[in-house]
Amino acid sequence: MKMKNKKEELLSQKVLKNISSLFLLLKEQNEPDLNLDRFKLLGKEIKDREEFEKEVDEFFSILTRLIQDRKIYKEELKVAEKIQEALIPDEAPEIEGFDIFPYFKAARVVSGDYYDFIPIASNLIGFTVADVSGKGLPGSLIMSMARSVLRFESQQNPFPGLVLRHVSSVLLKDLKPGFFITMVYAILNTTSKVLSVSSAGHNPVLLFRKSEGEIQELKPRGVGIGIGDELFFEKHLFEEKFFLQQGDIYFMYTDGLTEAMNESEEEFGLERVKEIILENSDKSSKKIVEEIIKEVESFRKDAPQNDDITILCLKTK
């Protein structure tokens, strides 16, 4: 009897050693925490060898599956990262009479945000900032589709509302339940300095008027692409036009900026963004954005970045 107990004890120690090794490997893979103490107790409390081995086999099965899933997930992330790198422009276009500066920072390896500059004609250029609800590889693929459709439709007509309507019509066929895109799209006539803006459920755009020394919140009506059917989307779509004068600032962003949180879970908020723009309105687009990001990071302190941040700032010289 003592010999049998001794053998079972050695078996328990050996198996638990293997469990510990696999558990540590899993931790290195950044998997969610698993409670190893439960299985250490099993080695002491379970007297029946078959019961013990059954529990251990189950644990091994769970860990092995999680590790395999993690490997697949990592491969998907690599693909998604490459897709995202191809989506984000390397630099802002140089347009006479305008100062443009974009900013992008992902909260994780792969972002759900996207911005773009779309040349349409010699005197027309499109600007967009978008946010897809899905993350990882599915989100990147959806954003890649949205970019392709948006770029194609932008060449067909110079009206942002009509462009978004066609983009929605195409994407609705492929968007699965739970996935949607918010997007603001603007077309700038660099000759007349008229800006046409349409929104698909995106955050308000900010427009600083130098002549008035005030900031307007532009809130074109609209719902996210993928929320409701085609008729519902079209019904809520609207387009606005603005004439930009010297010193005016057009500011687009994603909610990762305004919803950045500190350790007390207080949000940075849109009012802080507006205050910083007002205080730095005489500076370049780059300086304005840099000042905003500096204040956001100071506000967050040690709190992690909880969402992607994308900004596109356009200033009339």
PDB file of C-alpha atoms in Angstrom:
ATOM      1  CA  MET A   1       0.000   0.000   0.000  1.00  0.00           C
ATOM      2  CA  LYS A   2       2.817   2.382   0.876  1.00  0.00           C
ATOM      3  CA  MET A   3       4.546   1.472  -2.386  1.00  0.00           C
ATOM      4  CA  LYS A   4       1.360   2.279  -4.351  1.00  0.00           C
ATOM      5  CA  ASN A   5       0.952   5.615  -2.602  1.00  0.00           C
ATOM      6  CA  LYS A   6       4.604   6.382  -3.282  1.00  0.00           C
ATOM      7  CA  LYS A   7       4.150   5.664  -6.986  1.00  0.00           C
ATOM      8  CA  GLU A   8       1.023   7.810  -7.158  1.00  0.00           C
ATOM      9  CA  GLU A   9       2.847  10.635  -5.393  1.00  0.00           C
ATOM     10  CA  LEU A  10       5.714  10.418  -7.910  1.00  0.00           C
ATOM     11  CA  LEU A  11       3.184  10.398 -10.740  1.00  0.00           C
ATOM     12  CA  SER A  12       1.453  13.453  -9.314  1.00  0.00           C
ATOM     13  CA  GLN A  13       4.747  15.317  -8.994  1.00  0.00           C
ATOM     14  CA  LYS A  14       5.804  14.412 -12.533  1.00  0.00           C
ATOM     15  CA  VAL A  15       2.504  15.414 -14.090  1.00  0.00           C
ATOM     16  CA  LEU A  16       2.316  18.623 -12.081  1.00  0.00           C
ATOM     17  CA  LYS A  17       5.830  19.493 -13.219  1.00  0.00           C
ATOM     18  CA  ASN A  18       4.697  19.121 -16.827  1.00  0.00           C
ATOM     19  CA  ILE A  19       1.590  21.176 -16.105  1.00  0.00           C
ATOM     20  CA  SER A  20       3.750  23.913 -14.612  1.00  0.00           C
ATOM     21  CA  SER A  21       5.966  23.948 -17.711  1.00  0.00           C
ATOM     22  CA  LEU A  22       2.977  24.189 -20.019  1.00  0.00           C
ATOM     23  CA  PHE A  23       1.376  26.819 -17.814  1.00  0.00           C
ATOM     24  CA  LEU A  24       4.521  28.976 -17.958  1.00  0.00           C
ATOM     25  CA  LEU A  25       4.618  28.590 -21.728  1.00  0.00           C
ATOM     26  CA  LEU A  26       1.035  29.755 -21.879  1.00  0.00           C
ATOM     27  CA  LYS A  27       1.856  32.774 -19.732  1.00  0.00           C
ATOM     28  CA  GLU A  28       4.658  33.653 -22.161  1.00  0.00           C
ATOM     29  CA  GLN A  29       2.060  33.601 -24.927  1.00  0.00           C
ATOM     30  CA  ASN A  30       0.155  36.339 -23.026  1.00  0.00           C
ATOM     31  CA  GLU A  31      -2.895  34.169 -22.504  1.00  0.00           C
ATOM     32  CA  PRO A  32      -5.493  35.073 -19.841  1.00  0.00           C
ATOM     33  CA  ASP A  33      -4.589  34.063 -16.306  1.00  0.00           C
ATOM     34  CA  LEU A  34      -5.337  30.464 -15.330  1.00  0.00           C
ATOM     35  CA  ASN A  35      -5.348  29.245 -11.768  1.00  0.00           C
ATOM     36  CA  LEU A  36      -2.635  26.607 -11.389  1.00  0.00           C
ATOM     37  CA  ASP A  37      -3.244  26.346  -7.632  1.00  0.00           C
ATOM     38  CA  ARG A  38      -6.413  24.364  -8.310  1.00  0.00           C
ATOM     39  CA  PHE A  39      -4.399  21.635  -9.979  1.00  0.00           C
ATOM     40  CA  LYS A  40      -1.760  21.593  -7.258  1.00  0.00           C
ATOM     41  CA  LEU A  41      -4.533  20.964  -4.752  1.00  0.00           C
ATOM     42  CA  LEU A  42      -5.877  18.185  -6.924  1.00  0.00           C
ATOM     43  CA  GLY A  43      -2.595  16.339  -6.519  1.00  0.00           C
ATOM     44  CA  LYS A  44      -3.081  16.382  -2.746  1.00  0.00           C
ATOM     45  CA  GLU A  45      -6.835  15.882  -2.496  1.00  0.00           C
ATOM     46  CA  ILE A  46      -7.599  13.354  -5.218  1.00  0.00           C
ATOM     47  CA  LYS A  47      -6.903   9.852  -3.937  1.00  0.00           C
ATOM     48  CA  ASP A  48      -8.095   8.013  -7.023  1.00  0.00           C
ATOM     49  CA  ARG A  49      -5.430   7.758  -9.712  1.00  0.00           C
ATOM     50  CA  GLU A  50      -7.874   7.598 -12.630  1.00  0.00           C
ATOM     51  CA  GLU A  51      -9.724  10.676 -11.420  1.00  0.00           C
ATOM     52  CA  PHE A  52      -6.464  12.568 -11.107  1.00  0.00           C
ATOM     53  CA  GLU A  53      -5.288  11.559 -14.586  1.00  0.00           C
ATOM     54  CA  LYS A  54      -8.660  12.543 -16.052  1.00  0.00           C
ATOM     55  CA  GLU A  55      -8.415  16.033 -14.536  1.00  0.00           C
ATOM     56  CA  VAL A  56      -4.850  16.396 -15.780  1.00  0.00           C
ATOM     57  CA  ASP A  57      -5.768  15.255 -19.299  1.00  0.00           C
ATOM     58  CA  GLU A  58      -8.565  17.802 -19.374  1.00  0.00           C
ATOM     59  CA  PHE A  59      -6.217  20.557 -18.262  1.00  0.00           C
ATOM     60  CA  PHE A  60      -3.623  19.585 -20.882  1.00  0.00           C
ATOM     61  CA  SER A  61      -6.314  19.597 -23.555  1.00  0.00           C
ATOM     62  CA  ILE A  62      -7.465  23.103 -22.609  1.00  0.00           C
ATOM     63  CA  LEU A  63      -3.944  24.511 -22.529  1.00  0.00           C
ATOM     64  CA  THR A  64      -2.907  22.891 -25.799  1.00  0.00           C
ATOM     65  CA  ARG A  65      -5.985  24.256 -27.550  1.00  0.00           C
ATOM     66  CA  LEU A  66      -5.390  27.748 -26.184  1.00  0.00           C
ATOM     67  CA  ILE A  67      -1.761  27.721 -27.315  1.00  0.00           C
ATOM     68  CA  GLN A  68      -2.767  26.560 -30.795  1.00  0.00           C
ATOM     69  CA  ASP A  69      -5.440  29.262 -30.994  1.00  0.00           C
ATOM     70  CA  ARG A  70      -2.864  31.795 -29.880  1.00  0.00           C
ATOM     71  CA  LYS A  71      -0.474  30.772 -32.668  1.00  0.00           C
ATOM     72  CA  ILE A  72      -3.232  31.152 -35.254  1.00  0.00           C
ATOM     73  CA  TYR A  73      -4.176  34.524 -33.751  1.00  0.00           C
ATOM     74  CA  LYS A  74      -0.574  35.734 -33.974  1.00  0.00           C
ATOM     75  CA  GLU A  75      -0.409  34.781 -37.650  1.00  0.00           C
ATOM     76  CA  GLU A  76      -3.646  36.677 -38.266  1.00  0.00           C
ATOM     77  CA  LEU A  77      -2.199  39.716 -36.493  1.00  0.00           C
ATOM     78  CA  LYS A  78       0.841  39.680 -38.777  1.00  0.00           C
ATOM     79  CA  VAL A  79      -1.384  39.673 -41.848  1.00  0.00           C
ATOM     80  CA  ALA A  80      -3.619  42.405 -40.385  1.00  0.00           C
ATOM     81  CA  GLU A  81      -0.577  44.535 -39.545  1.00  0.00           C
ATOM     82  CA  LYS A  82       0.677  44.332 -43.135  1.00  0.00           C
ATOM     83  CA  ILE A  83      -2.761  45.275 -44.453  1.00  0.00           C
ATOM     84  CA  GLN A  84      -2.882  48.261 -42.119  1.00  0.00           C
ATOM     85  CA  GLU A  85       0.584  49.451 -43.148  1.00  0.00           C
ATOM     86  CA  ALA A  86      -0.620  49.471 -46.748  1.00  0.00           C
ATOM     87  CA  LEU A  87      -3.749  51.465 -45.840  1.00  0.00           C
ATOM     88  CA  ILE A  88      -2.128  54.349 -43.966  1.00  0.00           C
ATOM     89  CA  PRO A  89      -0.538  57.071 -46.180  1.00  0.00           C
ATOM     90  CA  ASP A  90       3.197  57.591 -45.719  1.00  0.00           C
ATOM     91  CA  GLU A  91       2.865  61.374 -45.706  1.00  0.00           C
ATOM     92  CA  ALA A  92       0.421  64.211 -46.198  1.00  0.00           C
ATOM     93  CA  PRO A  93       0.105  65.794 -49.652  1.00  0.00           C
ATOM     94  CA  GLU A  94       1.574  69.229 -50.241  1.00  0.00           C
ATOM     95  CA  ILE A  95      -1.168  71.606 -51.358  1.00  0.00           C
ATOM     96  CA  GLU A  96      -0.442  75.238 -52.080  1.00  0.00           C
ATOM     97  CA  GLY A  97      -2.261  77.482 -49.631  1.00  0.00           C
ATOM     98  CA  PHE A  98      -2.890  74.710 -47.102  1.00  0.00           C
ATOM     99  CA  ASP A  99      -1.013  73.197 -44.164  1.00  0.00           C
ATOM    100  CA  ILE A 100      -1.929  69.553 -43.510  1.00  0.00           C
ATOM    101  CA  PHE A 101      -0.771  67.249 -40.726  1.00  0.00           C
ATOM    102  CA  PRO A 102      -2.043  63.725 -39.883  1.00  0.00           C
ATOM    103  CA  TYR A 103      -1.447  61.753 -36.685  1.00  0.00           C
ATOM    104  CA  PHE A 104      -2.036  58.080 -36.025  1.00  0.00           C
ATOM    105  CA  LYS A 105      -1.297  55.905 -33.001  1.00  0.00           C
ATOM    106  CA  ALA A 106      -2.736  52.431 -32.503  1.00  0.00           C
ATOM    107  CA  ALA A 107      -3.662  51.239 -29.019  1.00  0.00           C
ATOM    108  CA  ARG A 108      -2.673  47.689 -29.963  1.00  0.00           C
ATOM    109  CA  VAL A 109      -0.746  45.990 -32.730  1.00  0.00           C
ATOM    110  CA  VAL A 110      -3.611  46.399 -35.181  1.00  0.00           C
ATOM    111  CA  SER A 111      -5.853  49.445 -35.300  1.00  0.00           C
ATOM    112  CA  GLY A 112      -9.492  49.893 -36.265  1.00  0.00           C
ATOM    113  CA  ASP A 113      -8.819  53.472 -37.387  1.00  0.00           C
ATOM    114  CA  TYR A 114      -8.042  54.708 -40.883  1.00  0.00           C
ATOM    115  CA  TYR A 115      -7.368  58.013 -42.617  1.00  0.00           C
ATOM    116  CA  ASP A 116      -6.638  58.850 -46.225  1.00  0.00           C
ATOM    117  CA  PHE A 117      -5.999  61.552 -48.800  1.00  0.00           C
ATOM    118  CA  ILE A 118      -7.692  60.959 -52.159  1.00  0.00           C
ATOM    119  CA  PRO A 119      -6.677  62.994 -55.233  1.00  0.00           C
ATOM    120  CA  ILE A 120      -9.789  63.495 -57.382  1.00  0.00           C
ATOM    121  CA  ALA A 121      -8.908  66.231 -59.884  1.00  0.00           C
ATOM    122  CA  SER A 122      -6.246  68.911 -60.280  1.00  0.00           C
ATOM    123  CA  ASN A 123      -8.158  71.171 -57.881  1.00  0.00           C
ATOM    124  CA  LEU A 124     -10.067  68.568 -55.842  1.00  0.00           C
ATOM    125  CA  ILE A 125      -8.815  66.345 -53.027  1.00  0.00           C
ATOM    126  CA  GLY A 126     -10.711  64.127 -50.617  1.00  0.00           C
ATOM    127  CA  PHE A 127      -9.977  63.668 -46.903  1.00  0.00           C
ATOM    128  CA  THR A 128     -11.361  60.918 -44.727  1.00  0.00           C
ATOM    129  CA  VAL A 129     -11.096  59.630 -41.165  1.00  0.00           C
ATOM    130  CA  ALA A 130     -12.857  56.390 -40.273  1.00  0.00           C
ATOM    131  CA  ASP A 131     -13.258  53.871 -37.473  1.00  0.00           C
ATOM    132  CA  VAL A 132     -14.324  50.248 -37.926  1.00  0.00           C
ATOM    133  CA  SER A 133     -16.029  48.416 -35.061  1.00  0.00           C
ATOM    134  CA  GLY A 134     -14.155  45.145 -35.647  1.00  0.00           C
ATOM    135  CA  LYS A 135     -10.502  44.780 -34.684  1.00  0.00           C
ATOM    136  CA  GLY A 136      -7.726  42.441 -35.796  1.00  0.00           C
ATOM    137  CA  LEU A 137      -7.765  40.743 -39.195  1.00  0.00           C
ATOM    138  CA  PRO A 138     -11.563  41.048 -39.799  1.00  0.00           C
ATOM    139  CA  GLY A 139     -11.450  44.781 -39.051  1.00  0.00           C
ATOM    140  CA  SER A 140      -8.432  45.304 -41.320  1.00  0.00           C
ATOM    141  CA  LEU A 141     -10.088  43.450 -44.184  1.00  0.00           C
ATOM    142  CA  ILE A 142     -13.264  45.519 -43.816  1.00  0.00           C
ATOM    143  CA  MET A 143     -11.274  48.752 -43.755  1.00  0.00           C
ATOM    144  CA  SER A 144      -9.310  47.611 -46.803  1.00  0.00           C
ATOM    145  CA  MET A 145     -12.597  47.054 -48.645  1.00  0.00           C
ATOM    146  CA  ALA A 146     -13.911  50.438 -47.508  1.00  0.00           C
ATOM    147  CA  ARG A 147     -10.751  52.169 -48.727  1.00  0.00           C
ATOM    148  CA  SER A 148     -10.945  50.541 -52.162  1.00  0.00           C
ATOM    149  CA  VAL A 149     -14.628  51.378 -52.620  1.00  0.00           C
ATOM    150  CA  LEU A 150     -14.182  54.937 -51.302  1.00  0.00           C
ATOM    151  CA  ARG A 151     -11.259  55.601 -53.642  1.00  0.00           C
ATOM    152  CA  PHE A 152     -13.171  54.231 -56.626  1.00  0.00           C
ATOM    153  CA  GLU A 153     -16.390  56.123 -55.892  1.00  0.00           C
ATOM    154  CA  SER A 154     -14.463  59.349 -55.251  1.00  0.00           C
ATOM    155  CA  GLN A 155     -13.334  59.333 -58.877  1.00  0.00           C
ATOM    156  CA  GLN A 156     -16.918  59.057 -60.100  1.00  0.00           C
ATOM    157  CA  ASN A 157     -18.332  62.269 -58.596  1.00  0.00           C
ATOM    158  CA  PRO A 158     -17.280  65.269 -56.466  1.00  0.00           C
ATOM    159  CA  PHE A 159     -20.066  65.033 -53.892  1.00  0.00           C
ATOM    160  CA  PRO A 160     -19.094  63.427 -50.544  1.00  0.00           C
ATOM    161  CA  GLY A 161     -22.686  62.565 -49.624  1.00  0.00           C
ATOM    162  CA  LEU A 162     -23.203  60.641 -52.851  1.00  0.00           C
ATOM    163  CA  VAL A 163     -19.820  58.947 -52.441  1.00  0.00           C
ATOM    164  CA  LEU A 164     -20.708  57.710 -48.937  1.00  0.00           C
ATOM    165  CA  ARG A 165     -24.094  56.548 -50.185  1.00  0.00           C
ATOM    166  CA  HIS A 166     -22.430  54.371 -52.833  1.00  0.00           C
ATOM    167  CA  VAL A 167     -19.787  53.134 -50.374  1.00  0.00           C
ATOM    168  CA  SER A 168     -22.522  52.056 -47.971  1.00  0.00           C
ATOM    169  CA  SER A 169     -24.475  50.354 -50.760  1.00  0.00           C
ATOM    170  CA  VAL A 170     -21.468  48.217 -51.716  1.00  0.00           C
ATOM    171  CA  LEU A 171     -20.254  47.384 -48.196  1.00  0.00           C
ATOM    172  CA  LEU A 172     -23.684  46.496 -46.793  1.00  0.00           C
ATOM    173  CA  LYS A 173     -23.599  43.300 -48.852  1.00  0.00           C
ATOM    174  CA  ASP A 174     -20.425  42.109 -47.130  1.00  0.00           C
ATOM    175  CA  LEU A 175     -20.649  43.502 -43.598  1.00  0.00           C
ATOM    176  CA  LYS A 176     -21.557  40.823 -41.084  1.00  0.00           C
ATOM    177  CA  PRO A 177     -23.872  41.573 -38.132  1.00  0.00           C
ATOM    178  CA  GLY A 178     -22.033  43.503 -35.435  1.00  0.00           C
ATOM    179  CA  PHE A 179     -19.614  45.176 -37.849  1.00  0.00           C
ATOM    180  CA  PHE A 180     -20.050  48.798 -38.859  1.00  0.00           C
ATOM    181  CA  ILE A 181     -17.952  51.776 -39.932  1.00  0.00           C
ATOM    182  CA  THR A 182     -18.189  55.415 -38.907  1.00  0.00           C
ATOM    183  CA  MET A 183     -16.624  57.773 -41.407  1.00  0.00           C
ATOM    184  CA  VAL A 184     -16.387  61.458 -42.206  1.00  0.00           C
ATOM    185  CA  TYR A 185     -15.509  62.354 -45.783  1.00  0.00           C
ATOM    186  CA  ALA A 186     -14.702  65.825 -47.082  1.00  0.00           C
ATOM    187  CA  ILE A 187     -13.801  67.140 -50.529  1.00  0.00           C
ATOM    188  CA  LEU A 188     -11.755  70.327 -50.766  1.00  0.00           C
ATOM    189  CA  ASN A 189     -11.765  72.555 -53.825  1.00  0.00           C
ATOM    190  CA  THR A 190      -8.274  74.019 -53.576  1.00  0.00           C
ATOM    191  CA  THR A 191      -9.153  76.811 -56.033  1.00  0.00           C
ATOM    192  CA  SER A 192     -12.362  78.114 -54.466  1.00  0.00           C
ATOM    193  CA  LYS A 193     -11.409  76.883 -50.955  1.00  0.00           C
ATOM    194  CA  VAL A 194     -14.881  75.398 -50.558  1.00  0.00           C
ATOM    195  CA  LEU A 195     -15.039  72.324 -48.321  1.00  0.00           C
ATOM    196  CA  SER A 196     -17.910  69.855 -48.752  1.00  0.00           C
ATOM    197  CA  VAL A 197     -18.437  67.496 -45.797  1.00  0.00           C
ATOM    198  CA  SER A 198     -20.581  64.413 -45.209  1.00  0.00           C
ATOM    199  CA  SER A 199     -20.602  62.041 -42.247  1.00  0.00           C
ATOM    200  CA  ALA A 200     -21.564  58.412 -41.720  1.00  0.00           C
ATOM    201  CA  GLY A 201     -22.227  58.559 -37.982  1.00  0.00           C
ATOM    202  CA  HIS A 202     -18.750  59.863 -37.145  1.00  0.00           C
ATOM    203  CA  ASN A 203     -17.676  62.306 -34.409  1.00  0.00           C
ATOM    204  CA  PRO A 204     -18.342  66.026 -34.923  1.00  0.00           C
ATOM    205  CA  VAL A 205     -15.721  67.805 -37.023  1.00  0.00           C
ATOM    206  CA  LEU A 206     -14.229  70.992 -35.593  1.00  0.00           C
ATOM    207  CA  LEU A 207     -13.947  74.174 -37.650  1.00  0.00           C
ATOM    208  CA  PHE A 208     -11.997  77.099 -36.205  1.00  0.00           C
ATOM    209  CA  ARG A 209     -12.931  80.453 -37.730  1.00  0.00           C
ATOM    210  CA  LYS A 210     -10.066  82.925 -37.351  1.00  0.00           C
ATOM    211  CA  SER A 211     -12.295  85.917 -38.141  1.00  0.00           C
ATOM    212  CA  GLU A 212     -14.551  85.035 -35.216  1.00  0.00           C
ATOM    213  CA  GLY A 213     -11.977  83.439 -32.918  1.00  0.00           C
ATOM    214  CA  GLU A 214     -14.420  80.592 -32.278  1.00  0.00           C
ATOM    215  CA  ILE A 215     -14.759  76.882 -32.981  1.00  0.00           C
ATOM    216  CA  GLN A 216     -17.844  75.401 -34.598  1.00  0.00           C
ATOM    217  CA  GLU A 217     -18.849  71.760 -34.189  1.00  0.00           C
ATOM    218  CA  LEU A 218     -19.906  70.469 -37.592  1.00  0.00           C
ATOM    219  CA  LYS A 219     -22.438  67.698 -37.147  1.00  0.00           C
ATOM    220  CA  PRO A 220     -23.695  66.573 -40.544  1.00  0.00           C
ATOM    221  CA  ARG A 221     -26.481  64.059 -40.070  1.00  0.00           C
ATOM    222  CA  GLY A 222     -25.637  60.446 -40.757  1.00  0.00           C
ATOM    223  CA  VAL A 223     -25.464  56.910 -39.375  1.00  0.00           C
ATOM    224  CA  GLY A 224     -22.658  54.382 -39.467  1.00  0.00           C
ATOM    225  CA  ILE A 225     -22.217  52.176 -42.518  1.00  0.00           C
ATOM    226  CA  GLY A 226     -23.714  48.818 -41.586  1.00  0.00           C
ATOM    227  CA  ILE A 227     -26.313  50.248 -39.203  1.00  0.00           C
ATOM    228  CA  GLY A 228     -29.666  49.759 -40.885  1.00  0.00           C
ATOM    229  CA  ASP A 229     -30.420  49.104 -44.553  1.00  0.00           C
ATOM    230  CA  GLU A 230     -29.635  51.227 -47.609  1.00  0.00           C
ATOM    231  CA  LEU A 231     -32.804  53.330 -47.379  1.00  0.00           C
ATOM    232  CA  PHE A 232     -32.206  54.033 -43.686  1.00  0.00           C
ATOM    233  CA  PHE A 233     -28.631  55.149 -44.422  1.00  0.00           C
ATOM    234  CA  GLU A 234     -29.703  57.393 -47.302  1.00  0.00           C
ATOM    235  CA  LYS A 235     -32.503  58.970 -45.254  1.00  0.00           C
ATOM    236  CA  HIS A 236     -30.073  60.144 -42.573  1.00  0.00           C
ATOM    237  CA  LEU A 237     -27.300  61.288 -44.916  1.00  0.00           C
ATOM    238  CA  PHE A 238     -26.579  64.994 -45.259  1.00  0.00           C
ATOM    239  CA  GLU A 239     -23.925  67.219 -46.839  1.00  0.00           C
ATOM    240  CA  GLU A 240     -22.650  70.642 -45.796  1.00  0.00           C
ATOM    241  CA  LYS A 241     -20.423  73.190 -47.544  1.00  0.00           C
ATOM    242  CA  PHE A 242     -18.047  75.701 -45.973  1.00  0.00           C
ATOM    243  CA  PHE A 243     -15.823  78.412 -47.373  1.00  0.00           C
ATOM    244  CA  LEU A 244     -12.385  78.353 -45.755  1.00  0.00           C
ATOM    245  CA  GLN A 245     -10.589  81.638 -45.150  1.00  0.00           C
ATOM    246  CA  GLN A 246      -6.988  82.323 -44.209  1.00  0.00           C
ATOM    247  CA  GLY A 247      -6.182  80.987 -40.734  1.00  0.00           C
ATOM    248  CA  ASP A 248      -9.219  78.694 -40.546  1.00  0.00           C
ATOM    249  CA  ILE A 249      -8.615  75.190 -39.158  1.00  0.00           C
ATOM    250  CA  TYR A 250     -10.504  72.032 -40.125  1.00  0.00           C
ATOM    251  CA  PHE A 251      -9.991  69.254 -37.545  1.00  0.00           C
ATOM    252  CA  MET A 252     -11.018  65.583 -37.947  1.00  0.00           C
ATOM    253  CA  TYR A 253     -10.411  62.848 -35.363  1.00  0.00           C
ATOM    254  CA  THR A 254     -11.560  59.486 -33.994  1.00  0.00           C
ATOM    255  CA  ASP A 255     -13.118  58.948 -30.561  1.00  0.00           C
ATOM    256  CA  GLY A 256      -9.860  57.526 -29.191  1.00  0.00           C
ATOM    257  CA  LEU A 257      -8.809  61.160 -28.748  1.00  0.00           C
ATOM    258  CA  THR A 258     -11.798  62.522 -26.845  1.00  0.00           C
ATOM    259  CA  GLU A 259     -12.394  59.279 -24.913  1.00  0.00           C
ATOM    260  CA  ALA A 260      -8.810  58.904 -23.692  1.00  0.00           C
ATOM    261  CA  MET A 261      -9.020  58.149 -19.951  1.00  0.00           C
ATOM    262  CA  ASN A 262      -6.880  58.869 -16.928  1.00  0.00           C
ATOM    263  CA  GLU A 263      -6.483  56.588 -13.911  1.00  0.00           C
ATOM    264  CA  SER A 264      -9.767  57.908 -12.472  1.00  0.00           C
ATOM    265  CA  GLU A 265     -11.550  56.857 -15.693  1.00  0.00           C
ATOM    266  CA  GLU A 266     -12.262  60.494 -16.547  1.00  0.00           C
ATOM    267  CA  GLU A 267     -12.380  61.199 -20.284  1.00  0.00           C
ATOM    268  CA  PHE A 268     -10.206  63.839 -21.944  1.00  0.00           C
ATOM    269  CA  GLY A 269     -13.272  65.211 -23.699  1.00  0.00           C
ATOM    270  CA  LEU A 270     -13.941  67.424 -26.700  1.00  0.00           C
ATOM    271  CA  GLU A 271     -13.851  70.681 -24.724  1.00  0.00           C
ATOM    272  CA  ARG A 272     -10.169  70.185 -23.871  1.00  0.00           C
ATOM    273  CA  VAL A 273      -9.409  69.586 -27.542  1.00  0.00           C
ATOM    274  CA  LYS A 274     -11.205  72.796 -28.501  1.00  0.00           C
ATOM    275  CA  GLU A 275      -9.359  74.795 -25.843  1.00  0.00           C
ATOM    276  CA  ILE A 276      -5.973  73.592 -27.104  1.00  0.00           C
ATOM    277  CA  ILE A 277      -6.857  74.459 -30.701  1.00  0.00           C
ATOM    278  CA  LEU A 278      -7.960  77.947 -29.636  1.00  0.00           C
ATOM    279  CA  GLU A 279      -4.783  78.505 -27.616  1.00  0.00           C
ATOM    280  CA  ASN A 280      -2.569  77.364 -30.496  1.00  0.00           C
ATOM    281  CA  SER A 281      -4.570  78.569 -33.495  1.00  0.00           C
ATOM    282  CA  ASP A 282      -1.711  80.790 -34.690  1.00  0.00           C
ATOM    283  CA  LYS A 283       0.636  77.794 -34.962  1.00  0.00           C
ATOM    284  CA  SER A 284       1.092  75.205 -37.717  1.00  0.00           C
ATOM    285  CA  SER A 285      -1.104  72.111 -38.016  1.00  0.00           C
ATOM    286  CA  LYS A 286       1.792  69.981 -36.819  1.00  0.00           C
ATOM    287  CA  LYS A 287       2.334  72.112 -33.702  1.00  0.00           C
ATOM    288  CA  ILE A 288      -1.383  72.078 -32.899  1.00  0.00           C
ATOM    289  CA  VAL A 289      -1.567  68.284 -33.120  1.00  0.00           C
ATOM    290  CA  GLU A 290       1.656  67.831 -31.146  1.00  0.00           C
ATOM    291  CA  GLU A 291       0.309  70.074 -28.388  1.00  0.00           C
ATOM    292  CA  ILE A 292      -2.932  68.081 -28.235  1.00  0.00           C
ATOM    293  CA  ILE A 293      -1.095  64.757 -28.002  1.00  0.00           C
ATOM    294  CA  LYS A 294       1.213  66.137 -25.318  1.00  0.00           C
ATOM    295  CA  GLU A 295      -1.798  67.200 -23.251  1.00  0.00           C
ATOM    296  CA  VAL A 296      -3.538  63.849 -23.765  1.00  0.00           C
ATOM    297  CA  GLU A 297      -0.479  61.930 -22.561  1.00  0.00           C
ATOM    298  CA  SER A 298      -0.106  64.257 -19.584  1.00  0.00           C
ATOM    299  CA  PHE A 299      -3.791  63.752 -18.779  1.00  0.00           C
ATOM    300  CA  ARG A 300      -3.554  59.950 -19.001  1.00  0.00           C
ATOM    301  CA  LYS A 301      -0.367  59.736 -16.930  1.00  0.00           C
ATOM    302  CA  ASP A 302       0.141  56.015 -16.222  1.00  0.00           C
ATOM    303  CA  ALA A 303      -3.232  54.909 -17.570  1.00  0.00           C
ATOM    304  CA  PRO A 304      -2.941  52.798 -20.741  1.00  0.00           C
ATOM    305  CA  GLN A 305      -4.093  54.029 -24.134  1.00  0.00           C
ATOM    306  CA  ASN A 306      -7.493  52.338 -24.413  1.00  0.00           C
ATOM    307  CA  ASP A 307      -8.282  53.111 -28.048  1.00  0.00           C
ATOM    308  CA  ASP A 308      -6.657  54.104 -31.319  1.00  0.00           C
ATOM    309  CA  ILE A 309      -6.108  57.819 -31.905  1.00  0.00           C
ATOM    310  CA  THR A 310      -6.281  59.344 -35.373  1.00  0.00           C
ATOM    311  CA  ILE A 311      -6.182  63.051 -36.203  1.00  0.00           C
ATOM    312  CA  LEU A 312      -6.199  64.978 -39.460  1.00  0.00           C
ATOM    313  CA  CYS A 313      -5.635  68.717 -39.163  1.00  0.00           C
ATOM    314  CA  LEU A 314      -6.001  71.093 -42.122  1.00  0.00           C
ATOM    315  CA  LYS A 315      -5.158  74.795 -41.870  1.00  0.00           C
ATOM    316  CA  THR A 316      -5.649  77.472 -44.518  1.00  0.00           C
ATOM    317  CA  LYS A 317      -2.537  79.593 -45.006  1.00  0.00           C
TER     318      LYS A 317
END
